[in-house]
Coordinates of C-alpha atoms in Angstrom, one line a residue:
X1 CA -24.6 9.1 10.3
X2 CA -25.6 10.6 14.1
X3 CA -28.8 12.3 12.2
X4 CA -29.8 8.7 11.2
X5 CA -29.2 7.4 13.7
X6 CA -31.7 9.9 15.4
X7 CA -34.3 9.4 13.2
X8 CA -34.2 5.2 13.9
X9 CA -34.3 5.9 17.5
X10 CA -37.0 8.5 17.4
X11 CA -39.3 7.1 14.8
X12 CA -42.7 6.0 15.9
X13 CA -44.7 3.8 14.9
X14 CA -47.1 6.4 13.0
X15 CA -43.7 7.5 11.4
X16 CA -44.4 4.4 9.0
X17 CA -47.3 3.7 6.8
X18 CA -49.4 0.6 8.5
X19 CA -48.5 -2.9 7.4
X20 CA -50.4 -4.1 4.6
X21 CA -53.6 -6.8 5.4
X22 CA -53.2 -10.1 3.8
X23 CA -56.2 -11.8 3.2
X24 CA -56.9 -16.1 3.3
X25 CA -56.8 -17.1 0.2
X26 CA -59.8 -19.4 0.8
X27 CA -61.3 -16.0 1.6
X28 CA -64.1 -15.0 -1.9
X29 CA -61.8 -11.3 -2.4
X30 CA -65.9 -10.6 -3.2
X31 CA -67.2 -11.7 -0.2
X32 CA -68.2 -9.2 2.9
X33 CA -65.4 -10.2 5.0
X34 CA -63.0 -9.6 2.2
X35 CA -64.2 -6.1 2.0
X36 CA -64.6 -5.1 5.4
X37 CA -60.7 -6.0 5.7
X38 CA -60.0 -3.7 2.6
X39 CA -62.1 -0.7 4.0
X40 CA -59.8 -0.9 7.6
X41 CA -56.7 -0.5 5.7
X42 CA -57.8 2.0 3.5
X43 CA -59.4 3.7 6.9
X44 CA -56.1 3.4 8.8
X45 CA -53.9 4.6 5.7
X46 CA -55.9 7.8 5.6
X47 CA -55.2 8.1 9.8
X48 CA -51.6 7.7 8.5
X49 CA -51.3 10.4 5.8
X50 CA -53.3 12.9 8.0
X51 CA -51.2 12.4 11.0
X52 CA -48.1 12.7 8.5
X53 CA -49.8 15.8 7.5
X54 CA -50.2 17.4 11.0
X55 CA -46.9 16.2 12.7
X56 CA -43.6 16.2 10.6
X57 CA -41.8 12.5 11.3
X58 CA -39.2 12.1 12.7
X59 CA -36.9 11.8 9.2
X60 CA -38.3 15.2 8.4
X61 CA -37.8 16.4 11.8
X62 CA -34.4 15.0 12.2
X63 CA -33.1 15.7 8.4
X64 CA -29.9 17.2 8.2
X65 CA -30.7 18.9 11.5
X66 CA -26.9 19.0 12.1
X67 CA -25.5 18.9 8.9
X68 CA -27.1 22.2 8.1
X69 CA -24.5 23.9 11.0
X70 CA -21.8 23.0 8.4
X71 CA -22.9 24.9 5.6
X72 CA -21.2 27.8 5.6
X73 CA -17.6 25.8 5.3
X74 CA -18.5 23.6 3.4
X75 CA -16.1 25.5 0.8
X76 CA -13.1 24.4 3.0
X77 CA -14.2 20.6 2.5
X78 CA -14.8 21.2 -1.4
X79 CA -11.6 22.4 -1.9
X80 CA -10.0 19.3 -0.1
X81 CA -12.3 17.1 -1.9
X82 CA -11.1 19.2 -5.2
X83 CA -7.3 18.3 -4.3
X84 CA -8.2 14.2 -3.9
X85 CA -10.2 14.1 -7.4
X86 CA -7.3 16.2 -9.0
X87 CA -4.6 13.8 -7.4
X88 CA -7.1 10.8 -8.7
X89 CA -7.7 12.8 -12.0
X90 CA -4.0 12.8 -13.0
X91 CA -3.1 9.3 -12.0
X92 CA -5.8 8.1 -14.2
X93 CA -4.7 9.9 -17.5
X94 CA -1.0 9.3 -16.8
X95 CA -2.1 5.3 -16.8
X96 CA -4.3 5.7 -19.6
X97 CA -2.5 3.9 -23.0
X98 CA -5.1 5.1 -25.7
X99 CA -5.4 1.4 -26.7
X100 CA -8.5 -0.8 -26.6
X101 CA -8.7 -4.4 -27.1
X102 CA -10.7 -5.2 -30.5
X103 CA -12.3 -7.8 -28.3
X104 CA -13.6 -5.2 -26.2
X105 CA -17.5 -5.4 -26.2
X106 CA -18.0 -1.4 -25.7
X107 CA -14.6 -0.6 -27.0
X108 CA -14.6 2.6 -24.6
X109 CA -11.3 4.0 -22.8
X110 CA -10.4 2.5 -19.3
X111 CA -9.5 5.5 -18.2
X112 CA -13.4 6.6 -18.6
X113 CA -14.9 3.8 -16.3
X114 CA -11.9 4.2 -13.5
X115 CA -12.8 7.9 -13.6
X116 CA -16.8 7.1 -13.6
X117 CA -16.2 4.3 -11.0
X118 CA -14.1 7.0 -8.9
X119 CA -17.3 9.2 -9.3
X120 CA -19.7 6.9 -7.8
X121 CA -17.7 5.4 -4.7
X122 CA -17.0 9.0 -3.7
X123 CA -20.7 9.9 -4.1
X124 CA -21.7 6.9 -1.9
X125 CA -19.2 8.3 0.6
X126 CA -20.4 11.7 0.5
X127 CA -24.2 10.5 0.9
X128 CA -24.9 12.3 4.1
X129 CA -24.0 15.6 2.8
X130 CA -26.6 18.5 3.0
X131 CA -28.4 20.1 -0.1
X132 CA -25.6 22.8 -0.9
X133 CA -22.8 20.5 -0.5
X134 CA -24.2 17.9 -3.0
X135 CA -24.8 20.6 -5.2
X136 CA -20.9 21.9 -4.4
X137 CA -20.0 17.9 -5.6
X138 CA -21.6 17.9 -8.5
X139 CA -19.8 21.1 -9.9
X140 CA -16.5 19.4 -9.0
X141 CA -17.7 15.8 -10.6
X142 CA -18.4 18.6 -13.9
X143 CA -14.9 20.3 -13.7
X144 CA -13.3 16.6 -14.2
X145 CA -15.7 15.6 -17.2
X146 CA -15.0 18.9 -18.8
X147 CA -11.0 18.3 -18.1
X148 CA -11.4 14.6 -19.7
X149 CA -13.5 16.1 -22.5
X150 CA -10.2 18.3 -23.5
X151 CA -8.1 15.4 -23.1
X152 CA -10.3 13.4 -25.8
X153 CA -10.0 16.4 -28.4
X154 CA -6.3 16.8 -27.6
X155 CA -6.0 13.1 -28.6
X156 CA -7.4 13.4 -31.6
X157 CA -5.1 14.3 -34.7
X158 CA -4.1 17.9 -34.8
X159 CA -3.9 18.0 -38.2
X160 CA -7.3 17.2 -39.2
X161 CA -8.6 19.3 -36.0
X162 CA -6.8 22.4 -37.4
X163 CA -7.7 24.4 -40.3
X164 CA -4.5 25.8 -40.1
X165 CA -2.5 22.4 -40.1
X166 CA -4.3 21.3 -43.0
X167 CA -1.4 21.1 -45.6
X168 CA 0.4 17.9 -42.7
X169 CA -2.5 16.3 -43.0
X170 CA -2.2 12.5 -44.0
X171 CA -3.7 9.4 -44.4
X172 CA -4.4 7.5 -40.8
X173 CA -3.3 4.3 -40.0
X174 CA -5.4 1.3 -38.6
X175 CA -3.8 2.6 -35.0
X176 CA -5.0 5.9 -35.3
X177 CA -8.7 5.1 -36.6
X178 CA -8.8 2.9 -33.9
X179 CA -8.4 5.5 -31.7
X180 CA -10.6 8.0 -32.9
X181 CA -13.2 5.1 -33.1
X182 CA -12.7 4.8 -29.7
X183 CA -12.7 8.6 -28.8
X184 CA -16.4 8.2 -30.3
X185 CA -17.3 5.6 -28.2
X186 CA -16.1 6.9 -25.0
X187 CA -18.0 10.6 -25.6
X188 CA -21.4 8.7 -26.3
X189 CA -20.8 6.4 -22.7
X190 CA -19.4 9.9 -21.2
X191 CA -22.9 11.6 -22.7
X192 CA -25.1 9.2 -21.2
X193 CA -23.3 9.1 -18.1
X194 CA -23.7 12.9 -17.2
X195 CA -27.8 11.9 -17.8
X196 CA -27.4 9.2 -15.5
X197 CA -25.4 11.0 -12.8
X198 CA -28.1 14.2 -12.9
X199 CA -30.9 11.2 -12.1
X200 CA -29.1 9.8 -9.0
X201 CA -28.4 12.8 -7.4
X202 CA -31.6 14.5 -8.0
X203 CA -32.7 11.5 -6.5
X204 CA -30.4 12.0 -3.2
X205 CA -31.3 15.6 -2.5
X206 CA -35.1 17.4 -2.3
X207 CA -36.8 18.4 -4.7
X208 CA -36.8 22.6 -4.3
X209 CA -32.9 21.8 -5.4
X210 CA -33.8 19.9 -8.5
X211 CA -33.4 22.9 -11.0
X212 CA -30.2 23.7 -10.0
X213 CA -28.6 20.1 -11.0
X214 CA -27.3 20.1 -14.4
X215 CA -24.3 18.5 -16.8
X216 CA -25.9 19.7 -19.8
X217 CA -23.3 21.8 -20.7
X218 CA -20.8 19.0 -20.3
X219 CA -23.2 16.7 -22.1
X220 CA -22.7 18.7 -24.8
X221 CA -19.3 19.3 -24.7
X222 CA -19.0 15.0 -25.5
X223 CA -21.3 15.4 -28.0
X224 CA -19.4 18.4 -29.8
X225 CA -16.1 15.4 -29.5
X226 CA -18.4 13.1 -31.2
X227 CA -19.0 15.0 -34.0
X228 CA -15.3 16.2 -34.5
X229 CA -14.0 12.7 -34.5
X230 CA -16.7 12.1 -37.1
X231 CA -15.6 14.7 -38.9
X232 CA -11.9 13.4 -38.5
X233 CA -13.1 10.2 -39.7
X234 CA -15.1 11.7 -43.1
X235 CA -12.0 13.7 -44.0
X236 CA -9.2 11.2 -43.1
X237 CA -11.2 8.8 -45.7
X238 CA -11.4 11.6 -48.4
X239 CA -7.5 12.4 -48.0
X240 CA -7.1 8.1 -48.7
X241 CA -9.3 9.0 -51.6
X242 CA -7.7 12.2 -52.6
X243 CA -5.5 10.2 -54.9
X244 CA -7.6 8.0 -57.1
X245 CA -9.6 11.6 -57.7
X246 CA -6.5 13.0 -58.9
X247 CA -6.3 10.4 -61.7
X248 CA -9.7 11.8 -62.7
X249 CA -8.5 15.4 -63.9
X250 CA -5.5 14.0 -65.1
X251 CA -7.3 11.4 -67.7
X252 CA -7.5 13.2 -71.2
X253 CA -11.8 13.0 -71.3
X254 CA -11.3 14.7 -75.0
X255 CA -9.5 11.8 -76.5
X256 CA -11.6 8.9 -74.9
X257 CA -12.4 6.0 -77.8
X258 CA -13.8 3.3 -76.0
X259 CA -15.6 2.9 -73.5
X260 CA -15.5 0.6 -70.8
X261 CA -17.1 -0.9 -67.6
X262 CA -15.6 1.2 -65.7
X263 CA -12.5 3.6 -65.2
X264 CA -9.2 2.6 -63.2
X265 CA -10.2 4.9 -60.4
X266 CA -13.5 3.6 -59.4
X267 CA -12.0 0.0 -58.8
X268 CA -9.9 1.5 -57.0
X269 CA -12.0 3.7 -54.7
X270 CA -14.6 0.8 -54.1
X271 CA -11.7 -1.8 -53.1
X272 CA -10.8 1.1 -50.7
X273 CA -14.6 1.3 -49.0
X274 CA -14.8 -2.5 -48.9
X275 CA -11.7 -2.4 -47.1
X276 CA -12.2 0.6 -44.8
X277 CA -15.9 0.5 -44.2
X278 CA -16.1 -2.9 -42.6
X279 CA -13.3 -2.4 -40.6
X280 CA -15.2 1.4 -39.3
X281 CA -18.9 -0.7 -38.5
X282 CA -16.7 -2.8 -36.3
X283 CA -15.0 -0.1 -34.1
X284 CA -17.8 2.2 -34.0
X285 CA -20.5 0.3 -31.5
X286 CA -23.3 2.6 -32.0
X287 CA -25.0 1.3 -35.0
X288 CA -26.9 4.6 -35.2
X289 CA -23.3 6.5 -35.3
X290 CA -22.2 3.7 -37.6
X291 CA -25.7 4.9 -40.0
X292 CA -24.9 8.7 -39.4
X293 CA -21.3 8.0 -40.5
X294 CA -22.1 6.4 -43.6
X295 CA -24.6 9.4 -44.1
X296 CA -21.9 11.9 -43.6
X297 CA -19.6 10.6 -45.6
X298 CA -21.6 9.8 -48.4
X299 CA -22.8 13.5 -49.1
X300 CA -19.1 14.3 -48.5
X301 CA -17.5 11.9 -51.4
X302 CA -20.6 12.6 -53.6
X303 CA -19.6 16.6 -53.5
X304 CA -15.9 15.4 -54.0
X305 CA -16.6 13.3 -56.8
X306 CA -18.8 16.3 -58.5
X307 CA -16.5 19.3 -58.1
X308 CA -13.5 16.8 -59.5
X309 CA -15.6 16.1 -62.4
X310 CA -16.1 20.3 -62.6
X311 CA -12.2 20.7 -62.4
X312 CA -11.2 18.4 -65.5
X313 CA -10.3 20.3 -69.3
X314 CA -12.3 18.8 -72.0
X315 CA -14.7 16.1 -71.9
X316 CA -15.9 14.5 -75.4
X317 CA -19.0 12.6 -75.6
X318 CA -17.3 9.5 -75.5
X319 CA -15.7 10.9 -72.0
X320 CA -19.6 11.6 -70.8
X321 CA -20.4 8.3 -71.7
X322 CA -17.8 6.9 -69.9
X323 CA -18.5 8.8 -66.9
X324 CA -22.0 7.9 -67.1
X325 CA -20.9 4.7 -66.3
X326 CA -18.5 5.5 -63.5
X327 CA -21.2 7.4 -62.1
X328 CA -23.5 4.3 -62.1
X329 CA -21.2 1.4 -60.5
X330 CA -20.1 4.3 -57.9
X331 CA -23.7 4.4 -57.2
X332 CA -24.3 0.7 -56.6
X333 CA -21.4 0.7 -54.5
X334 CA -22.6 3.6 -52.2
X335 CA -26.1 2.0 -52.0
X336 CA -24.1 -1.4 -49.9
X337 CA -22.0 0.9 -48.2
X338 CA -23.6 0.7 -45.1
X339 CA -23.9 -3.2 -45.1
X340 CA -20.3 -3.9 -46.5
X341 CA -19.4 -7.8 -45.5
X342 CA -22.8 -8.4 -44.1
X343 CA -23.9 -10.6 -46.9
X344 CA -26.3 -10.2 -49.6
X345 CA -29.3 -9.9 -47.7
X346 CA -28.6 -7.0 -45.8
X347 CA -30.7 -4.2 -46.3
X348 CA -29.9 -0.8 -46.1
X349 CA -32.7 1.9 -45.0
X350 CA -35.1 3.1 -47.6
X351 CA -34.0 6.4 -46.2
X352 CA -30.2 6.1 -47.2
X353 CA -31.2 4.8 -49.7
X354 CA -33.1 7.6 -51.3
X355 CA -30.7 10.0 -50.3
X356 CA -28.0 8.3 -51.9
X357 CA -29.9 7.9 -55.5
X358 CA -30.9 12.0 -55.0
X359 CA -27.1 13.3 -54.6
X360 CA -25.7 10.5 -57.3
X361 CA -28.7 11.9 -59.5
X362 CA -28.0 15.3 -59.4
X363 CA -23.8 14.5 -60.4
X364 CA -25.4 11.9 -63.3
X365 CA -27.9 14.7 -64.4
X366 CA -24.7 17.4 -64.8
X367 CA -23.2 15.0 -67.3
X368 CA -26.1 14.7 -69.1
X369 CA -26.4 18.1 -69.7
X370 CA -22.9 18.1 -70.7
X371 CA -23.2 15.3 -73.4
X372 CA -26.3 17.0 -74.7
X373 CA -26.2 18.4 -78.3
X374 CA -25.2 21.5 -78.6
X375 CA -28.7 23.2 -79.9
X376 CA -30.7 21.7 -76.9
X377 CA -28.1 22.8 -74.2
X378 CA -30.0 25.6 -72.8
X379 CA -33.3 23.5 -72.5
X380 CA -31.8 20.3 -71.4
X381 CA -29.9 22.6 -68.8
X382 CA -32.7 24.4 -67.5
X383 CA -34.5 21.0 -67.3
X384 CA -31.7 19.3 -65.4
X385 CA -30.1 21.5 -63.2
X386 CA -32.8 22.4 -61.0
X387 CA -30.3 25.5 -59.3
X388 CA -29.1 26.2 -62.6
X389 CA -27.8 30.0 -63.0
X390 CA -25.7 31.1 -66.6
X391 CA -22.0 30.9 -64.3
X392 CA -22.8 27.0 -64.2
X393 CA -23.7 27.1 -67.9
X394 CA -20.4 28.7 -68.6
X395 CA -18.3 25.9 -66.9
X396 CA -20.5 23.3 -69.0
X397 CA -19.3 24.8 -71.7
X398 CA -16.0 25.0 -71.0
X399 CA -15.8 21.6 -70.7
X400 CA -17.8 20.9 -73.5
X401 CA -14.5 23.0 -75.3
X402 CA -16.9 25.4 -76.7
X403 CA -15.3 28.6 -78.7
X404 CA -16.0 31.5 -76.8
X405 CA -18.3 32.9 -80.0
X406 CA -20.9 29.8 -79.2
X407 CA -20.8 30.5 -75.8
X408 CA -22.3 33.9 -76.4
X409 CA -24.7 32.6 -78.5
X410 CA -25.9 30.1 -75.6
X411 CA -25.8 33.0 -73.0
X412 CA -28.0 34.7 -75.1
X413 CA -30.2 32.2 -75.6
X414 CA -30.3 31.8 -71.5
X415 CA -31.1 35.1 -71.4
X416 CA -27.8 36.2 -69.6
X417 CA -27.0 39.6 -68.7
X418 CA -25.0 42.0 -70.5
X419 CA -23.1 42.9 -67.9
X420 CA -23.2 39.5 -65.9
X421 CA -20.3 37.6 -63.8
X422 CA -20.5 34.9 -66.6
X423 CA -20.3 37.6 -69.4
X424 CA -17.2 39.0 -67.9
X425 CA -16.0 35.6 -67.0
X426 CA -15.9 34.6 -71.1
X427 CA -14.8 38.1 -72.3
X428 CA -11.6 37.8 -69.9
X429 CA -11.1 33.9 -70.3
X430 CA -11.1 33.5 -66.4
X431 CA -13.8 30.7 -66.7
X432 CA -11.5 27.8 -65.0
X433 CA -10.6 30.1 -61.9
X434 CA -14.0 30.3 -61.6
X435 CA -14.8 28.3 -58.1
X436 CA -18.1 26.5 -58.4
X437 CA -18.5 24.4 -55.3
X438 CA -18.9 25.5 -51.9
X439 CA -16.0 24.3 -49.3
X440 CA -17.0 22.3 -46.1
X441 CA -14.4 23.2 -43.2
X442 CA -13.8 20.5 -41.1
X443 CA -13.6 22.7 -38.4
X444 CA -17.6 23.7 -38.5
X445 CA -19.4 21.3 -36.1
X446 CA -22.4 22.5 -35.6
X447 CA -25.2 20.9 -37.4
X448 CA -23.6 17.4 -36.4
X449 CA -25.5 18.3 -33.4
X450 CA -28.4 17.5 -35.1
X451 CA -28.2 14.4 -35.3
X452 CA -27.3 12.8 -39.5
X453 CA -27.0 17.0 -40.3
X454 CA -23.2 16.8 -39.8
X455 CA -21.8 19.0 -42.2
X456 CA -23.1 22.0 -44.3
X457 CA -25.2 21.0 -47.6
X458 CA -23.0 20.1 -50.4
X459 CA -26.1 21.3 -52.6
X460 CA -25.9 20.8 -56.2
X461 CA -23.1 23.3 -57.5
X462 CA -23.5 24.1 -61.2

């Protein structure tokens, strides 16, 4: 405050740029008067910048002039500062009841914008602190986002956090989603925030400082919550799932004599999305996030759906048929996901869109191969199966029921191998250990980074 003060009563008059000249407005701005008023303020300007240039003013004279004596304790001030935000810290998460109104416009935690608040008022308190104490602030300010960061993980359900807790895991509750939904939320406002809060203070403190102010690091620490809660989201869905899927390997394929429109499970699995899906779009703000859910999860049922399809015994061709069908309405269901309850007329993005018909394609081309006759299944498999390799022939024919004499007859019309992994795999009737799909751990984060890459490629297992 003194050094201010200095520089009010010491500034001179060429300390500040000259006043700018107004002209008449009956005045032509054309005209030679108009002109010859333009051409002294532009004269006296360029006085004023070489004066500035010769003779420091007095706010760079003045400057931290005192508050640079400070410097070297400024350590004893951070660490009392560090003992107020801590007190502050604690208070905040001990008040903080995990629950958000529905009404809620941002639906964010409280305890975020009490924190954020605390942030700034101390800031504007702090203004008149030198370069290196700023910079000493702004390492504390990141030790209490990366602190509330680890609080927003721990919240999140350990069970579907940890590989290892994996078996506990069940189905979440309205409650529960509406807290992870929430946990989203609050990472992407916490994201932005750390932006926000490197612009103001690189706008406080000169400009030789600038490279050394950064919250990237705790940026991304939000943005690794974001895609974890996503992540808890996609899998907490597939465990609700889990149990119409089941039906599927249980249903005896072989014996199927009629067909229908579709099976039991898919009405059940698409009242499930119309009832869960809606009720997500609302919670998550972010329509992008929203998008990039729908995404994620779509790639991750469609790879559910095909490896359940790979696990059943014998499938007839009334069974394919069948599925064929399933495969279809799953599809049109899928396609609306992203605009569940929105009306007719919404449309979802040619993007989704595509994606959705590529990944539904590939499970609808695997059961055509399947219900293709039996002297065209090589061809029809080479032709359908873009990845194919003679393993994935193997399992077709397995559930094709194939004797294991045909099966080395199609092998050797593939061209397998003597000695190959499918050879062996028929010889010591192993074929349904066989594991055909990749796994996705819901521990692996890191392609969600980029942003609708969330989890590994299911690819097209065969």
């Amino acid at each position: 405050m003194f050094e201010k003060e200095l520089i009010k009563l010491f500034a001179k008059k060429g300390d500040r740029p000259p006043e700018e000249v107004s002209l008449d407005p009956s005045l032509n701005p054309h005209s030679a008067k108009a002109i010859e008023l333009k051409y002294k303020r532009f004269k006296k300007m360029r006085e004023w910048e070489e004066h500035r240039t010769e003779k420091p003013s007095a706010a760079v004279r003045f400057k931290h002039i005192i508050s640079y004596c400070f410097d070297s304790y400024m350590n004893i001030y951070m660490e009392y500062l560090d003992d107020v935000l801590n007190d502050q810290f604690s208070q905040i998460m001990s008040q903080e009841t995990w629950v958000v109104e529905e009404t809620d416009r941002y639906k964010v935690l409280g305890s975020i914008t009490t924190l954020i608040f605390s942030f700034s008022k101390r800031t504007q308190q702090e203004s008149y602190l030198p370069p290196q104490a700023k910079l000493l602030l702004l390492k504390l300010y990141a030790k209490y986002l990366t602190l509330y960061a680890s609080k927003l993980k721990d919240r999140l359900p350990r069970y579907y956090v940890l590989e290892e807790l994996k078996a506990q895991r069940e189905p979440l509750n309205k409650d529960e989603e509406c807290i992870v939904c929430s946990i989203i939320n609050t990472a992407y406002y916490c994201s932005n925030t750390t932006t926000k809060m490197e612009e103001k203070f690189k706008a406080s403190i000169e400009a030789q400082y600038h490279d050394r102010i950064s919250l990237e690091d705790e940026g991304a620490q939000f943005q690794s919550i974001i895609a974890l809660a996503f992540s808890v989201l996609v899998t907490a869905l597939e465990k609700k799932i889990e149990p119409y899927f089941d039906k599927i390997t249980k249903l005896l394929w072989d014996k199927a004599e009629i067909v229908v429109d579709q099976s039991q499970y898919v009405t059940d699995v698409i009242e499930l999305l119309s009832d869960t899906i809606p009720f997500y779009n609302k919670w998550i703000v972010v329509s992008d996030h929203f998008s990039f859910f729908c995404t994620t999860f779509v790639r991750s049922f469609i790879h559910m759906y095909e490896t359940t399809i790979k696990t059943c015994k014998i499938i007839s061709t009334n069974g394919t048929q069948q599925l064929l069908l399933d495969i279809e309405n799953i599809k049109i269901a899928l396609l609306r996901l992203p605009v569940q309850g929105m009306g007719d007329s919404a449309k979802v993005t040619d993007r989704y869109a595509r994606r959705v018909k590529r990944l539904m394609g590939a499970v609808e081309n695997y059961i055509k191969a399947l219900a293709c006759p039996a002297d065209t299944l090589v061809d029809s498999y080479k032709l359908l199966i873009p990845d194919h390799s003679d393993i994935g022939l193997v399992k077709i024919m397995q559930l094709r029921g194939m004797k294991r004499v045909e099966m080395e007859a199609i092998l050797d019309e593939y061209g397998s191998e003597p000695d190959s992994l499918a050879r062996s795999q028929v010889k010591s009737n192993l074929i349904s250990n066989l594991n055909f799909s990749g796994v996705v751990s819901v521990g692996d984060q890191s392609t969600i980074k980029k942003f609708f890459s969330f989890r590994g490629s299911s690819g097209n297992p065969s």
